[in-house]
Amino acid sequence: MKIRLGNQDDVSQLVDILNEIITIGGTTAYQKPVSASYFDRLLDAPDSKTFLHVAERDGCVAGFQWIEPLDPPDDHIAGIATFAKVSGVQRGIGSALFARTRTACRAAGFTEINATIRGDNTGGLAYYSKMGFEDHSVSANIPLDDGTPVDRIHKRLDLT
């Protein structure tokens, strides 16, 4: 498996992976499909604090992880999102992506990383805990498009 910075050549695979996860439902806060242009802000960012890494296996994107600054004035805190292909065995992708992402976050000057995970996404909560993130806060009862309230769990990792 190869971990590298994503680029525009990856966009169709990124869209396919994320939209499949959105269609299945239950794990991401995204509820509507994204288009290719959604990834422009991550792949062609005008700053050095926004980036996207892909995990490539056999020439195909198997997963990806992006980082972008949390809303100002907290630009020392990175926001993270992680997605892996639903089909096939994806063992080790999240750990490999995060090893590269953590190093890049430190180099970019971030001191913390924030992950916001749906409260019903047990896999996502377990993943970020395994990566060393700790519970920080909860945004309670955020309604989904259908009105169903779901908590958002904010986990933080200290990079200092």
JSON list of C-alpha atoms in Angstrom, two decimals:
[
{"chain": "A", "resi": 1, "resn": "MET", "atom": "CA", "xyz": [0.00, 0.00, 0.00]},
{"chain": "A", "resi": 2, "resn": "LYS", "atom": "CA", "xyz": [1.25, 3.45, -0.91]},
{"chain": "A", "resi": 3, "resn": "ILE", "atom": "CA", "xyz": [0.28, 6.63, 0.95]},
{"chain": "A", "resi": 4, "resn": "ARG", "atom": "CA", "xyz": [0.64, 9.83, -1.07]},
{"chain": "A", "resi": 5, "resn": "LEU", "atom": "CA", "xyz": [-0.88, 13.26, -1.52]},
{"chain": "A", "resi": 6, "resn": "GLY", "atom": "CA", "xyz": [-4.07, 13.16, -3.52]},
{"chain": "A", "resi": 7, "resn": "ASN", "atom": "CA", "xyz": [-4.39, 14.96, -6.84]},
{"chain": "A", "resi": 8, "resn": "GLN", "atom": "CA", "xyz": [-7.00, 15.74, -9.48]},
{"chain": "A", "resi": 9, "resn": "ASP", "atom": "CA", "xyz": [-6.42, 12.34, -11.14]},
{"chain": "A", "resi": 10, "resn": "ASP", "atom": "CA", "xyz": [-7.90, 10.73, -8.00]},
{"chain": "A", "resi": 11, "resn": "VAL", "atom": "CA", "xyz": [-11.13, 12.72, -7.96]},
{"chain": "A", "resi": 12, "resn": "SER", "atom": "CA", "xyz": [-13.44, 10.18, -9.64]},
{"chain": "A", "resi": 13, "resn": "GLN", "atom": "CA", "xyz": [-12.35, 7.49, -7.17]},
{"chain": "A", "resi": 14, "resn": "LEU", "atom": "CA", "xyz": [-12.71, 9.86, -4.20]},
{"chain": "A", "resi": 15, "resn": "VAL", "atom": "CA", "xyz": [-16.24, 10.75, -5.33]},
{"chain": "A", "resi": 16, "resn": "ASP", "atom": "CA", "xyz": [-17.15, 7.07, -5.80]},
{"chain": "A", "resi": 17, "resn": "ILE", "atom": "CA", "xyz": [-15.85, 6.07, -2.36]},
{"chain": "A", "resi": 18, "resn": "LEU", "atom": "CA", "xyz": [-17.54, 8.92, -0.49]},
{"chain": "A", "resi": 19, "resn": "ASN", "atom": "CA", "xyz": [-20.83, 8.67, -2.38]},
{"chain": "A", "resi": 20, "resn": "GLU", "atom": "CA", "xyz": [-21.06, 4.92, -1.75]},
{"chain": "A", "resi": 21, "resn": "ILE", "atom": "CA", "xyz": [-20.63, 5.58, 1.98]},
{"chain": "A", "resi": 22, "resn": "ILE", "atom": "CA", "xyz": [-23.25, 8.35, 1.84]},
{"chain": "A", "resi": 23, "resn": "THR", "atom": "CA", "xyz": [-25.69, 6.07, -0.03]},
{"chain": "A", "resi": 24, "resn": "ILE", "atom": "CA", "xyz": [-25.30, 3.28, 2.53]},
{"chain": "A", "resi": 25, "resn": "GLY", "atom": "CA", "xyz": [-25.83, 5.82, 5.32]},
{"chain": "A", "resi": 26, "resn": "GLY", "atom": "CA", "xyz": [-25.33, 5.62, 9.05]},
{"chain": "A", "resi": 27, "resn": "THR", "atom": "CA", "xyz": [-21.66, 6.52, 9.34]},
{"chain": "A", "resi": 28, "resn": "THR", "atom": "CA", "xyz": [-21.04, 9.95, 7.86]},
{"chain": "A", "resi": 29, "resn": "ALA", "atom": "CA", "xyz": [-22.60, 13.33, 8.51]},
{"chain": "A", "resi": 30, "resn": "TYR", "atom": "CA", "xyz": [-22.77, 13.78, 4.74]},
{"chain": "A", "resi": 31, "resn": "GLN", "atom": "CA", "xyz": [-26.26, 12.91, 3.56]},
{"chain": "A", "resi": 32, "resn": "LYS", "atom": "CA", "xyz": [-26.28, 14.11, -0.03]},
{"chain": "A", "resi": 33, "resn": "PRO", "atom": "CA", "xyz": [-23.90, 12.92, -2.76]},
{"chain": "A", "resi": 34, "resn": "VAL", "atom": "CA", "xyz": [-20.92, 15.11, -3.56]},
{"chain": "A", "resi": 35, "resn": "SER", "atom": "CA", "xyz": [-19.67, 16.12, -6.99]},
{"chain": "A", "resi": 36, "resn": "ALA", "atom": "CA", "xyz": [-16.11, 16.18, -8.24]},
{"chain": "A", "resi": 37, "resn": "SER", "atom": "CA", "xyz": [-15.85, 19.91, -7.56]},
{"chain": "A", "resi": 38, "resn": "TYR", "atom": "CA", "xyz": [-16.29, 19.22, -3.83]},
{"chain": "A", "resi": 39, "resn": "PHE", "atom": "CA", "xyz": [-12.68, 18.06, -3.68]},
{"chain": "A", "resi": 40, "resn": "ASP", "atom": "CA", "xyz": [-11.23, 21.18, -5.33]},
{"chain": "A", "resi": 41, "resn": "ARG", "atom": "CA", "xyz": [-10.90, 22.98, -1.98]},
{"chain": "A", "resi": 42, "resn": "LEU", "atom": "CA", "xyz": [-8.89, 20.05, -0.63]},
{"chain": "A", "resi": 43, "resn": "LEU", "atom": "CA", "xyz": [-6.71, 19.26, -3.63]},
{"chain": "A", "resi": 44, "resn": "ASP", "atom": "CA", "xyz": [-6.09, 22.78, -4.90]},
{"chain": "A", "resi": 45, "resn": "ALA", "atom": "CA", "xyz": [-6.02, 24.62, -1.57]},
{"chain": "A", "resi": 46, "resn": "PRO", "atom": "CA", "xyz": [-4.31, 28.01, -1.52]},
{"chain": "A", "resi": 47, "resn": "ASP", "atom": "CA", "xyz": [-2.77, 27.27, 1.87]},
{"chain": "A", "resi": 48, "resn": "SER", "atom": "CA", "xyz": [-0.31, 24.72, 3.24]},
{"chain": "A", "resi": 49, "resn": "LYS", "atom": "CA", "xyz": [-2.66, 23.62, 6.01]},
{"chain": "A", "resi": 50, "resn": "THR", "atom": "CA", "xyz": [-5.23, 21.91, 3.79]},
{"chain": "A", "resi": 51, "resn": "PHE", "atom": "CA", "xyz": [-4.31, 18.58, 2.24]},
{"chain": "A", "resi": 52, "resn": "LEU", "atom": "CA", "xyz": [-5.63, 15.14, 1.36]},
{"chain": "A", "resi": 53, "resn": "HIS", "atom": "CA", "xyz": [-3.73, 11.86, 1.47]},
{"chain": "A", "resi": 54, "resn": "VAL", "atom": "CA", "xyz": [-4.81, 8.74, -0.39]},
{"chain": "A", "resi": 55, "resn": "ALA", "atom": "CA", "xyz": [-4.05, 5.10, 0.33]},
{"chain": "A", "resi": 56, "resn": "GLU", "atom": "CA", "xyz": [-3.37, 3.43, -2.99]},
{"chain": "A", "resi": 57, "resn": "ARG", "atom": "CA", "xyz": [-3.47, -0.33, -3.42]},
{"chain": "A", "resi": 58, "resn": "ASP", "atom": "CA", "xyz": [-2.85, -1.99, -6.78]},
{"chain": "A", "resi": 59, "resn": "GLY", "atom": "CA", "xyz": [-3.14, 1.37, -8.52]},
{"chain": "A", "resi": 60, "resn": "CYS", "atom": "CA", "xyz": [-6.54, 2.18, -7.03]},
{"chain": "A", "resi": 61, "resn": "VAL", "atom": "CA", "xyz": [-7.54, 4.51, -4.20]},
{"chain": "A", "resi": 62, "resn": "ALA", "atom": "CA", "xyz": [-8.60, 2.34, -1.26]},
{"chain": "A", "resi": 63, "resn": "GLY", "atom": "CA", "xyz": [-9.15, 5.18, 1.19]},
{"chain": "A", "resi": 64, "resn": "PHE", "atom": "CA", "xyz": [-8.40, 8.81, 1.88]},
{"chain": "A", "resi": 65, "resn": "GLN", "atom": "CA", "xyz": [-8.02, 11.28, 4.71]},
{"chain": "A", "resi": 66, "resn": "TRP", "atom": "CA", "xyz": [-8.12, 15.05, 4.61]},
{"chain": "A", "resi": 67, "resn": "ILE", "atom": "CA", "xyz": [-7.07, 17.84, 6.90]},
{"chain": "A", "resi": 68, "resn": "GLU", "atom": "CA", "xyz": [-8.16, 21.46, 6.92]},
{"chain": "A", "resi": 69, "resn": "PRO", "atom": "CA", "xyz": [-7.98, 24.20, 9.53]},
{"chain": "A", "resi": 70, "resn": "LEU", "atom": "CA", "xyz": [-10.93, 24.40, 11.89]},
{"chain": "A", "resi": 71, "resn": "ASP", "atom": "CA", "xyz": [-12.79, 27.69, 11.72]},
{"chain": "A", "resi": 72, "resn": "PRO", "atom": "CA", "xyz": [-10.68, 30.74, 12.58]},
{"chain": "A", "resi": 73, "resn": "PRO", "atom": "CA", "xyz": [-9.45, 31.79, 15.05]},
{"chain": "A", "resi": 74, "resn": "ASP", "atom": "CA", "xyz": [-8.61, 28.15, 15.84]},
{"chain": "A", "resi": 75, "resn": "ASP", "atom": "CA", "xyz": [-6.32, 27.64, 12.85]},
{"chain": "A", "resi": 76, "resn": "HIS", "atom": "CA", "xyz": [-3.89, 25.77, 15.10]},
{"chain": "A", "resi": 77, "resn": "ILE", "atom": "CA", "xyz": [-6.52, 23.02, 15.25]},
{"chain": "A", "resi": 78, "resn": "ALA", "atom": "CA", "xyz": [-6.94, 20.75, 12.24]},
{"chain": "A", "resi": 79, "resn": "GLY", "atom": "CA", "xyz": [-10.23, 19.13, 11.27]},
{"chain": "A", "resi": 80, "resn": "ILE", "atom": "CA", "xyz": [-9.90, 15.57, 9.97]},
{"chain": "A", "resi": 81, "resn": "ALA", "atom": "CA", "xyz": [-12.09, 13.25, 7.91]},
{"chain": "A", "resi": 82, "resn": "THR", "atom": "CA", "xyz": [-11.33, 9.65, 6.94]},
{"chain": "A", "resi": 83, "resn": "PHE", "atom": "CA", "xyz": [-13.02, 7.38, 4.41]},
{"chain": "A", "resi": 84, "resn": "ALA", "atom": "CA", "xyz": [-12.23, 3.89, 3.11]},
{"chain": "A", "resi": 85, "resn": "LYS", "atom": "CA", "xyz": [-13.66, 1.88, 0.25]},
{"chain": "A", "resi": 86, "resn": "VAL", "atom": "CA", "xyz": [-16.61, -0.18, 1.46]},
{"chain": "A", "resi": 87, "resn": "SER", "atom": "CA", "xyz": [-15.90, -3.26, -0.64]},
{"chain": "A", "resi": 88, "resn": "GLY", "atom": "CA", "xyz": [-12.97, -5.56, 0.00]},
{"chain": "A", "resi": 89, "resn": "VAL", "atom": "CA", "xyz": [-10.64, -5.88, 2.95]},
{"chain": "A", "resi": 90, "resn": "GLN", "atom": "CA", "xyz": [-9.33, -2.50, 4.05]},
{"chain": "A", "resi": 91, "resn": "ARG", "atom": "CA", "xyz": [-7.14, -3.48, 7.02]},
{"chain": "A", "resi": 92, "resn": "GLY", "atom": "CA", "xyz": [-4.42, -1.04, 7.91]},
{"chain": "A", "resi": 93, "resn": "ILE", "atom": "CA", "xyz": [-5.57, 1.78, 5.66]},
{"chain": "A", "resi": 94, "resn": "GLY", "atom": "CA", "xyz": [-6.67, 4.10, 8.47]},
{"chain": "A", "resi": 95, "resn": "SER", "atom": "CA", "xyz": [-3.50, 3.55, 10.49]},
{"chain": "A", "resi": 96, "resn": "ALA", "atom": "CA", "xyz": [-1.26, 4.07, 7.46]},
{"chain": "A", "resi": 97, "resn": "LEU", "atom": "CA", "xyz": [-3.10, 7.22, 6.42]},
{"chain": "A", "resi": 98, "resn": "PHE", "atom": "CA", "xyz": [-3.02, 8.65, 9.92]},
{"chain": "A", "resi": 99, "resn": "ALA", "atom": "CA", "xyz": [0.71, 8.06, 10.37]},
{"chain": "A", "resi": 100, "resn": "ARG", "atom": "CA", "xyz": [1.35, 10.27, 7.32]},
{"chain": "A", "resi": 101, "resn": "THR", "atom": "CA", "xyz": [-1.35, 12.78, 8.24]},
{"chain": "A", "resi": 102, "resn": "ARG", "atom": "CA", "xyz": [-0.10, 13.24, 11.81]},
{"chain": "A", "resi": 103, "resn": "THR", "atom": "CA", "xyz": [3.42, 13.99, 10.55]},
{"chain": "A", "resi": 104, "resn": "ALA", "atom": "CA", "xyz": [2.07, 16.45, 7.96]},
{"chain": "A", "resi": 105, "resn": "CYS", "atom": "CA", "xyz": [-0.09, 18.18, 10.59]},
{"chain": "A", "resi": 106, "resn": "ARG", "atom": "CA", "xyz": [2.91, 18.80, 12.81]},
{"chain": "A", "resi": 107, "resn": "ALA", "atom": "CA", "xyz": [4.90, 20.12, 9.85]},
{"chain": "A", "resi": 108, "resn": "ALA", "atom": "CA", "xyz": [2.01, 22.47, 8.99]},
{"chain": "A", "resi": 109, "resn": "GLY", "atom": "CA", "xyz": [2.05, 23.92, 12.51]},
{"chain": "A", "resi": 110, "resn": "PHE", "atom": "CA", "xyz": [-1.10, 22.34, 13.91]},
{"chain": "A", "resi": 111, "resn": "THR", "atom": "CA", "xyz": [-1.07, 21.62, 17.65]},
{"chain": "A", "resi": 112, "resn": "GLU", "atom": "CA", "xyz": [-4.32, 19.63, 17.79]},
{"chain": "A", "resi": 113, "resn": "ILE", "atom": "CA", "xyz": [-6.52, 17.58, 15.49]},
{"chain": "A", "resi": 114, "resn": "ASN", "atom": "CA", "xyz": [-10.30, 17.53, 15.90]},
{"chain": "A", "resi": 115, "resn": "ALA", "atom": "CA", "xyz": [-12.44, 14.66, 14.63]},
{"chain": "A", "resi": 116, "resn": "THR", "atom": "CA", "xyz": [-16.21, 15.12, 14.62]},
{"chain": "A", "resi": 117, "resn": "ILE", "atom": "CA", "xyz": [-17.98, 11.75, 14.42]},
{"chain": "A", "resi": 118, "resn": "ARG", "atom": "CA", "xyz": [-21.64, 10.81, 14.39]},
{"chain": "A", "resi": 119, "resn": "GLY", "atom": "CA", "xyz": [-22.56, 9.33, 17.75]},
{"chain": "A", "resi": 120, "resn": "ASP", "atom": "CA", "xyz": [-24.01, 6.25, 16.05]},
{"chain": "A", "resi": 121, "resn": "ASN", "atom": "CA", "xyz": [-20.82, 5.60, 14.04]},
{"chain": "A", "resi": 122, "resn": "THR", "atom": "CA", "xyz": [-19.24, 3.06, 16.38]},
{"chain": "A", "resi": 123, "resn": "GLY", "atom": "CA", "xyz": [-16.56, 2.15, 13.85]},
{"chain": "A", "resi": 124, "resn": "GLY", "atom": "CA", "xyz": [-15.49, 5.76, 13.42]},
{"chain": "A", "resi": 125, "resn": "LEU", "atom": "CA", "xyz": [-15.47, 6.38, 17.17]},
{"chain": "A", "resi": 126, "resn": "ALA", "atom": "CA", "xyz": [-13.34, 3.27, 17.71]},
{"chain": "A", "resi": 127, "resn": "TYR", "atom": "CA", "xyz": [-10.93, 4.23, 14.91]},
{"chain": "A", "resi": 128, "resn": "TYR", "atom": "CA", "xyz": [-10.19, 7.69, 16.26]},
{"chain": "A", "resi": 129, "resn": "SER", "atom": "CA", "xyz": [-9.84, 6.35, 19.81]},
{"chain": "A", "resi": 130, "resn": "LYS", "atom": "CA", "xyz": [-7.35, 3.77, 18.51]},
{"chain": "A", "resi": 131, "resn": "MET", "atom": "CA", "xyz": [-5.39, 6.60, 16.87]},
{"chain": "A", "resi": 132, "resn": "GLY", "atom": "CA", "xyz": [-5.10, 8.29, 20.29]},
{"chain": "A", "resi": 133, "resn": "PHE", "atom": "CA", "xyz": [-7.94, 10.82, 20.11]},
{"chain": "A", "resi": 134, "resn": "GLU", "atom": "CA", "xyz": [-9.75, 11.60, 23.36]},
{"chain": "A", "resi": 135, "resn": "ASP", "atom": "CA", "xyz": [-13.31, 12.75, 23.93]},
{"chain": "A", "resi": 136, "resn": "HIS", "atom": "CA", "xyz": [-13.52, 16.54, 23.90]},
{"chain": "A", "resi": 137, "resn": "SER", "atom": "CA", "xyz": [-17.18, 17.57, 23.66]},
{"chain": "A", "resi": 138, "resn": "VAL", "atom": "CA", "xyz": [-20.58, 16.59, 22.31]},
{"chain": "A", "resi": 139, "resn": "SER", "atom": "CA", "xyz": [-22.94, 18.51, 20.05]},
{"chain": "A", "resi": 140, "resn": "ALA", "atom": "CA", "xyz": [-26.22, 16.93, 21.10]},
{"chain": "A", "resi": 141, "resn": "ASN", "atom": "CA", "xyz": [-29.17, 16.03, 18.92]},
{"chain": "A", "resi": 142, "resn": "ILE", "atom": "CA", "xyz": [-28.06, 17.43, 15.57]},
{"chain": "A", "resi": 143, "resn": "PRO", "atom": "CA", "xyz": [-30.93, 16.56, 13.20]},
{"chain": "A", "resi": 144, "resn": "LEU", "atom": "CA", "xyz": [-30.31, 14.54, 10.07]},
{"chain": "A", "resi": 145, "resn": "ASP", "atom": "CA", "xyz": [-32.17, 15.54, 6.91]},
{"chain": "A", "resi": 146, "resn": "ASP", "atom": "CA", "xyz": [-35.07, 13.30, 7.96]},
{"chain": "A", "resi": 147, "resn": "GLY", "atom": "CA", "xyz": [-35.23, 14.96, 11.39]},
{"chain": "A", "resi": 148, "resn": "THR", "atom": "CA", "xyz": [-33.60, 12.11, 13.33]},
{"chain": "A", "resi": 149, "resn": "PRO", "atom": "CA", "xyz": [-31.46, 13.60, 16.11]},
{"chain": "A", "resi": 150, "resn": "VAL", "atom": "CA", "xyz": [-27.90, 12.26, 16.25]},
{"chain": "A", "resi": 151, "resn": "ASP", "atom": "CA", "xyz": [-25.14, 13.46, 18.55]},
{"chain": "A", "resi": 152, "resn": "ARG", "atom": "CA", "xyz": [-21.83, 14.60, 17.09]},
{"chain": "A", "resi": 153, "resn": "ILE", "atom": "CA", "xyz": [-18.87, 13.50, 19.19]},
{"chain": "A", "resi": 154, "resn": "HIS", "atom": "CA", "xyz": [-15.81, 15.75, 19.04]},
{"chain": "A", "resi": 155, "resn": "LYS", "atom": "CA", "xyz": [-12.54, 13.95, 19.74]},
{"chain": "A", "resi": 156, "resn": "ARG", "atom": "CA", "xyz": [-9.19, 15.70, 19.95]},
{"chain": "A", "resi": 157, "resn": "LEU", "atom": "CA", "xyz": [-5.59, 14.64, 19.61]},
{"chain": "A", "resi": 158, "resn": "ASP", "atom": "CA", "xyz": [-2.84, 16.79, 21.14]},
{"chain": "A", "resi": 159, "resn": "LEU", "atom": "CA", "xyz": [0.16, 17.02, 18.79]},
{"chain": "A", "resi": 160, "resn": "THR", "atom": "CA", "xyz": [2.49, 18.84, 21.20]}
]
